[in-house]
Amino acid sequence: MSTNDIAQTIREKALWMRRRAFTMVFDARLGHPGGDFSAIDIIATLYFGVMRYDPKKPEMAERDRFIMSKGHATGALYTGLCAAGYFPEDWLNTYMQPQSKLNGHPNRNYLPGVETNTGPLGHGVPVALGIAIAGQLTNADYRTFVLTGDGELQEGSNWEAAMTAGNRKLGKLTLIVDRNRLQQGMGTEETNGLDPLDDKFRAFGWDVEMVDGHDVDALLTALSEPAGGRTKPLCIIANTIKGKGVSFMENIASWHHGVPNAEQHTTALEELI
Amino acid sequence: MAAPAVKQDGLHDCRDAWARTIEDLAAQDPRIVVVVNDSVGSSKLGGFQKKHADRLINVGIAEQNMVGVSAGLANGGRIPFVSAASCFLTGRALEQVKADVAYANFNVKLVGQSSGVAYGELGPTHHSIEDFAWLRPLNNISIVVPADAWETAEAVKWAASHEGPVYIRLSRMPVPDLEVADRKFAHGKAELVRDGSDVTLIACGTMVHLAAKAAADLEAEGISARVLNMGTITPLDEAAIASAAHETGAIVTIEEANIHGGLGGAVAEYTASSEPVPVERMGFPGFVPTGSVEWLFDHFGLTAEGIARTARKAIGRKRA
């Protein structure tokens, strides 16, 4: 497949993920659609343009790993795993229903393809770091990707892990920050500011790339592994829009865990084409 | 009088047994790694560091990261043993222990060093007496409390072979070897240190030795005390507790821990719902005052005399 074809496939998958995730939230009357939509292009790019995996062998030792540290954005994660072939589409209909495998936050013991249980913020980066260290110890070829929210970086555990990753020169570790600049109540910068975020990661010994987190071509370039690999962990600061793709959701903090009414649901599906 | 169940000579720091055992295991199994928080010396891992430098992962003073990293190492097919002072391992990183290890059910071994009030005068910030109460409600994670060097080595070997999360709680205080004939390590089973019919002393870790001494003293005054080494708190050996309740009619629990939610809490929960008998819980009521380990034990009655006194009280509470 040409790069153009790959990018087109990713865009189609992302569109499907947005439509499906929004309906899941509508049906469940629960969810985090704002953060789902800022992350979906990143997740679609990973699963359909970057990562090596076999959904029939979710425990394969050499698989690339994806850790969803912003575990509340399960609309994005579950539609991505489903599209990647880890489980049948009708499972999505059970989202957050009693006894569902699709809990409000992901559980690796319920669903194939989930690498670790997340939900409390600041847990994904240390776990991803451990996976990358295991790869370093065994000279494994797999890559480890972890996606955090930006507000999530206010948790100190991320910086404990960032320090260790920089010191250990873990070139196979990639952190993507979903930089939508909104946390659940208000902006990140008016809550406990993160800027200059790129300088922070550079100071911790990371390579840093800044991209438009909705530009699939830019994401593919940033996520590709250079010939010879990297000698430092990579932080991709993906500038995104919370609620991206639906006019009335974009950049509105209350859509963090907003639930659409029937009219909003219809309008959104009309826009997502 | 029967010989006391404790050898009078030779005290051992269980951390030495831990260190020897993990070095040997690592030599046999390349998947074994140790994760520490600047705790190489306090975990006695100098030898491990020399022999297996690349498999000693020191994240520095960062307990949340340490436990999260261990879950990731397990995801990557390693068998991580996290070794750190138990106060920080279980307290500072409790949410990581809950979510990343227990709830995610990763094959991670947490080894809490210098537990209980081993740090004595350093005070409650450095004591680990709440760890049982914090970890007992967490699914999947087994809590193992060795009483001596032999049991420590056996527990570490068992943990390495067991698939699933384990918390091994060690002390730094020298203890004698328990003298029990034909010992076999049986995870999840109470070890009968001494049989008896009037009362059962259920102890774990450092307290088993004091319970054995108390039972010997009680025998001199005609009281027959059973002593159980409850080396596994989760899962709890309910059958042994049921037998103790049924056959001796009174129980005293002794732990180097807070009396709320630990071994005594577990025994009381079980007996209250299944075999109601008098249960006296010995340990610490909460944050303790400044004092050496020896002073704290004495102050809170954690001595052979104190245990014997409490045993008489428990017997006195039996219904006619």
Short mmCIF file of C-alpha atoms in Angstrom, two decimals, chain A residues 2-268:
data_model
loop_
_atom_site.label_atom_id
_atom_site.label_comp_id
_atom_site.label_asym_id
_atom_site.label_seq_id
_atom_site.Cartn_x
_atom_site.Cartn_y
_atom_site.Cartn_z
CA SER A 2 1.26 3.47 -0.80
CA THR A 3 1.59 6.06 1.92
CA ASN A 4 -1.41 7.85 0.47
CA ASP A 5 -3.48 4.69 0.60
CA ILE A 6 -2.42 4.05 4.19
CA ALA A 7 -3.35 7.59 5.20
CA GLN A 8 -6.71 7.24 3.46
CA THR A 9 -7.39 3.96 5.28
CA ILE A 10 -6.52 5.59 8.60
CA ARG A 11 -8.90 8.48 7.92
CA GLU A 12 -11.70 6.06 7.06
CA LYS A 13 -11.10 4.02 10.19
CA ALA A 14 -11.00 7.19 12.30
CA LEU A 15 -14.31 8.34 10.87
CA TRP A 16 -15.88 4.98 11.68
CA MET A 17 -14.42 5.11 15.19
CA ARG A 18 -15.88 8.57 15.83
CA ARG A 19 -19.33 7.57 14.62
CA ARG A 20 -19.30 4.31 16.56
CA ALA A 21 -17.89 5.85 19.77
CA PHE A 22 -20.46 8.64 19.74
CA THR A 23 -23.29 6.16 19.42
CA MET A 24 -21.79 4.07 22.24
CA VAL A 25 -21.82 7.12 24.51
CA PHE A 26 -25.34 8.00 23.37
CA ASP A 27 -26.58 4.47 24.11
CA ALA A 28 -24.74 4.08 27.42
CA ARG A 29 -25.62 7.62 28.56
CA LEU A 30 -22.05 7.65 29.82
CA GLY A 31 -18.59 8.23 28.44
CA HIS A 32 -15.91 10.77 27.64
CA PRO A 33 -16.55 11.80 24.03
CA GLY A 34 -14.48 14.98 24.07
CA GLY A 35 -11.27 13.13 24.89
CA ASP A 36 -12.25 10.22 22.63
CA PHE A 37 -12.39 12.55 19.66
CA SER A 38 -9.11 14.31 20.36
CA ALA A 39 -7.36 10.92 20.54
CA ILE A 40 -8.99 8.94 17.74
CA ASP A 41 -6.77 10.07 14.85
CA ILE A 42 -3.69 9.16 16.92
CA ILE A 43 -5.02 5.71 17.80
CA ALA A 44 -6.16 5.00 14.25
CA THR A 45 -2.74 6.00 12.94
CA LEU A 46 -1.02 3.65 15.41
CA TYR A 47 -3.18 0.63 14.65
CA PHE A 48 -3.50 1.11 10.88
CA GLY A 49 -0.23 2.72 9.95
CA VAL A 50 2.48 2.07 12.52
CA MET A 51 2.16 -0.87 14.91
CA ARG A 52 2.97 -4.54 14.34
CA TYR A 53 0.45 -6.84 15.95
CA ASP A 54 -1.71 -9.84 15.28
CA PRO A 55 -5.18 -9.63 16.84
CA LYS A 56 -5.34 -13.42 16.75
CA LYS A 57 -2.21 -13.58 18.95
CA PRO A 58 -2.68 -10.76 21.45
CA GLU A 59 0.02 -12.21 23.74
CA MET A 60 2.66 -12.51 20.99
CA ALA A 61 5.95 -11.60 22.69
CA GLU A 62 7.23 -9.47 19.81
CA ARG A 63 4.08 -7.36 19.39
CA ASP A 64 4.27 -3.62 19.55
CA ARG A 65 2.44 -2.40 22.63
CA PHE A 66 -0.02 0.45 22.97
CA ILE A 67 -0.87 1.70 26.46
CA MET A 68 -3.92 3.93 26.81
CA SER A 69 -2.93 5.95 29.84
CA LYS A 70 -5.93 8.26 29.48
CA GLY A 71 -8.07 5.25 30.31
CA HIS A 72 -11.32 7.20 30.43
CA ALA A 73 -11.28 7.61 26.64
CA THR A 74 -12.51 4.08 26.11
CA GLY A 75 -14.73 5.14 23.21
CA ALA A 76 -11.53 5.75 21.26
CA LEU A 77 -9.67 2.69 22.55
CA TYR A 78 -12.47 0.15 22.16
CA THR A 79 -13.45 1.24 18.67
CA GLY A 80 -9.77 1.15 17.71
CA LEU A 81 -9.24 -2.37 19.09
CA CYS A 82 -12.46 -3.51 17.44
CA ALA A 83 -11.47 -2.04 14.09
CA ALA A 84 -8.07 -3.72 14.48
CA GLY A 85 -9.83 -7.08 14.80
CA TYR A 86 -9.39 -7.89 18.47
CA PHE A 87 -13.08 -8.55 19.08
CA PRO A 88 -16.38 -8.56 17.17
CA GLU A 89 -18.30 -5.35 16.62
CA ASP A 90 -21.36 -6.44 18.57
CA TRP A 91 -19.30 -6.29 21.76
CA LEU A 92 -19.31 -2.51 21.35
CA ASN A 93 -23.07 -2.57 21.90
CA THR A 94 -22.47 -3.69 25.48
CA TYR A 95 -20.38 -0.62 26.40
CA MET A 96 -20.69 -0.11 30.18
CA GLN A 97 -23.68 -2.45 30.45
CA PRO A 98 -23.77 -4.81 33.46
CA GLN A 99 -21.14 -7.57 33.12
CA SER A 100 -19.77 -6.05 29.92
CA LYS A 101 -16.16 -6.66 28.93
CA LEU A 102 -16.19 -3.00 27.97
CA ASN A 103 -15.88 -1.38 31.38
CA GLY A 104 -15.77 2.39 31.68
CA HIS A 105 -12.00 2.03 31.97
CA PRO A 106 -10.09 -0.76 30.22
CA ASN A 107 -9.28 -4.08 31.88
CA ARG A 108 -6.73 -6.34 30.21
CA ASN A 109 -8.32 -9.39 31.79
CA TYR A 110 -11.61 -8.66 30.03
CA LEU A 111 -10.46 -7.64 26.57
CA PRO A 112 -7.72 -8.88 24.22
CA GLY A 113 -5.46 -6.10 23.06
CA VAL A 114 -5.63 -4.13 26.31
CA GLU A 115 -2.07 -4.13 27.65
CA THR A 116 -2.75 -2.92 31.19
CA ASN A 117 -5.56 -1.60 33.34
CA THR A 118 -5.76 2.16 33.39
CA GLY A 119 -8.18 4.73 34.69
CA PRO A 120 -6.46 6.52 37.54
CA LEU A 121 -4.25 9.03 35.74
CA GLY A 122 -0.49 8.87 35.66
CA HIS A 123 -0.25 5.08 35.50
CA GLY A 124 0.42 4.42 31.82
CA VAL A 125 3.87 5.93 31.41
CA PRO A 126 5.53 3.92 34.22
CA VAL A 127 4.00 0.70 32.88
CA ALA A 128 5.09 1.54 29.32
CA LEU A 129 8.53 2.27 30.71
CA GLY A 130 8.65 -1.18 32.29
CA ILE A 131 7.65 -2.78 29.01
CA ALA A 132 10.38 -0.85 27.21
CA ILE A 133 12.96 -1.85 29.83
CA ALA A 134 11.95 -5.50 29.38
CA GLY A 135 12.55 -5.04 25.65
CA GLN A 136 15.91 -3.42 26.29
CA LEU A 137 16.97 -6.28 28.59
CA THR A 138 16.11 -8.91 25.99
CA ASN A 139 17.19 -6.97 22.89
CA ALA A 140 13.64 -7.28 21.64
CA ASP A 141 12.57 -5.38 18.56
CA TYR A 142 9.13 -4.28 19.68
CA ARG A 143 8.14 -0.65 20.18
CA THR A 144 6.07 0.65 23.08
CA PHE A 145 3.60 3.49 22.60
CA VAL A 146 1.78 5.25 25.40
CA LEU A 147 -0.88 7.92 25.00
CA THR A 148 -1.52 10.36 27.84
CA GLY A 149 -3.85 13.26 28.17
CA ASP A 150 -2.20 16.62 28.74
CA GLY A 151 -3.93 17.43 32.03
CA GLU A 152 -2.81 13.97 33.13
CA LEU A 153 0.78 15.19 33.08
CA GLN A 154 0.03 17.07 36.28
CA GLU A 155 0.41 13.67 37.99
CA GLY A 156 3.95 13.37 39.36
CA SER A 157 4.33 9.69 38.50
CA ASN A 158 4.69 10.66 34.83
CA TRP A 159 7.77 12.69 35.62
CA GLU A 160 9.29 9.93 37.74
CA ALA A 161 8.97 7.70 34.67
CA ALA A 162 10.11 10.41 32.25
CA MET A 163 13.32 10.81 34.25
CA THR A 164 14.06 7.09 34.21
CA ALA A 165 13.23 6.74 30.51
CA GLY A 166 15.59 9.56 29.62
CA ASN A 167 18.37 8.18 31.76
CA ARG A 168 18.01 4.70 30.30
CA LYS A 169 17.96 6.04 26.73
CA LEU A 170 14.95 3.98 25.76
CA GLY A 171 14.77 4.62 22.03
CA LYS A 172 11.95 2.12 21.59
CA LEU A 173 9.59 4.08 23.83
CA THR A 174 7.24 6.67 22.37
CA LEU A 175 4.96 8.87 24.44
CA ILE A 176 2.21 10.73 22.64
CA VAL A 177 0.59 13.60 24.53
CA ASP A 178 -2.96 14.36 23.45
CA ARG A 179 -2.49 18.12 23.83
CA ASN A 180 -6.05 19.35 23.62
CA ARG A 181 -5.35 21.95 26.29
CA LEU A 182 -8.55 21.18 28.21
CA GLN A 183 -9.03 19.10 31.31
CA GLN A 184 -12.41 18.19 32.72
CA GLY A 185 -13.28 21.59 34.09
CA MET A 186 -11.19 24.18 32.29
CA GLY A 187 -7.97 24.77 30.39
CA THR A 188 -4.74 23.09 31.42
CA GLU A 189 -2.90 26.39 31.49
CA GLU A 190 -5.41 28.02 33.81
CA THR A 191 -5.47 24.93 36.06
CA ASN A 192 -1.80 24.06 36.53
CA GLY A 193 0.05 25.08 33.38
CA LEU A 194 2.23 22.65 31.43
CA ASP A 195 3.96 24.95 28.96
CA PRO A 196 6.67 24.88 27.82
CA LEU A 197 5.96 21.15 27.62
CA ASP A 198 8.50 20.42 24.89
CA ASP A 199 11.30 21.96 26.91
CA LYS A 200 10.31 19.91 29.94
CA PHE A 201 10.67 16.64 28.04
CA ARG A 202 13.92 17.72 26.39
CA ALA A 203 15.29 18.52 29.82
CA PHE A 204 14.37 14.99 30.90
CA GLY A 205 16.42 13.53 28.04
CA TRP A 206 13.77 12.95 25.41
CA ASP A 207 13.52 13.77 21.72
CA VAL A 208 10.44 15.89 21.14
CA GLU A 209 8.28 16.33 18.05
CA MET A 210 5.32 18.68 17.78
CA VAL A 211 2.58 17.72 15.34
CA ASP A 212 -1.02 18.43 14.46
CA GLY A 213 -2.66 15.45 16.13
CA HIS A 214 -5.39 15.33 13.51
CA ASP A 215 -3.02 15.40 10.51
CA VAL A 216 -2.57 11.74 9.66
CA ASP A 217 0.38 12.34 7.35
CA ALA A 218 2.18 14.33 10.03
CA LEU A 219 1.43 11.64 12.62
CA LEU A 220 2.73 8.90 10.31
CA THR A 221 5.97 10.80 9.81
CA ALA A 222 6.45 11.52 13.50
CA LEU A 223 5.67 7.94 14.51
CA SER A 224 7.91 6.27 11.94
CA GLU A 225 11.11 4.80 13.31
CA PRO A 226 14.19 6.32 11.70
CA ALA A 227 16.75 3.99 10.09
CA GLY A 228 19.04 2.79 12.86
CA GLY A 229 16.46 3.58 15.52
CA ARG A 230 16.58 6.25 18.18
CA THR A 231 18.94 6.73 21.08
CA LYS A 232 16.44 8.61 23.24
CA PRO A 233 12.77 8.10 24.05
CA LEU A 234 10.46 10.12 21.86
CA CYS A 235 7.71 12.44 23.05
CA ILE A 236 5.24 13.50 20.39
CA ILE A 237 3.21 16.47 21.50
CA ALA A 238 0.11 16.09 19.38
CA ASN A 239 -1.82 19.33 19.30
CA THR A 240 -5.43 18.30 19.20
CA ILE A 241 -8.95 19.63 19.58
CA LYS A 242 -11.18 18.18 22.25
CA GLY A 243 -14.35 16.97 20.52
CA LYS A 244 -12.67 17.19 17.06
CA GLY A 245 -15.05 16.55 14.19
CA VAL A 246 -18.35 17.64 15.73
CA SER A 247 -19.03 21.37 15.53
CA PHE A 248 -20.83 21.76 18.83
CA MET A 249 -18.28 19.74 20.79
CA GLU A 250 -15.02 21.22 19.59
CA ASN A 251 -13.01 22.94 22.30
CA ILE A 252 -15.85 22.80 24.82
CA ALA A 253 -14.60 21.48 28.18
CA SER A 254 -18.03 20.23 29.25
CA TRP A 255 -17.90 17.57 26.51
CA HIS A 256 -15.19 15.89 28.58
CA HIS A 257 -17.90 13.60 29.89
CA GLY A 258 -20.86 15.09 28.09
CA VAL A 259 -23.65 12.84 26.83
CA PRO A 260 -25.55 13.82 23.68
CA ASN A 261 -29.31 14.07 23.43
CA ALA A 262 -31.08 12.54 20.44
CA GLU A 263 -30.89 15.69 18.35
CA GLN A 264 -27.19 16.15 19.09
CA HIS A 265 -26.59 12.50 18.26
CA THR A 266 -28.28 12.91 14.88
CA THR A 267 -26.49 16.17 14.13
CA ALA A 268 -23.13 14.66 14.99
#
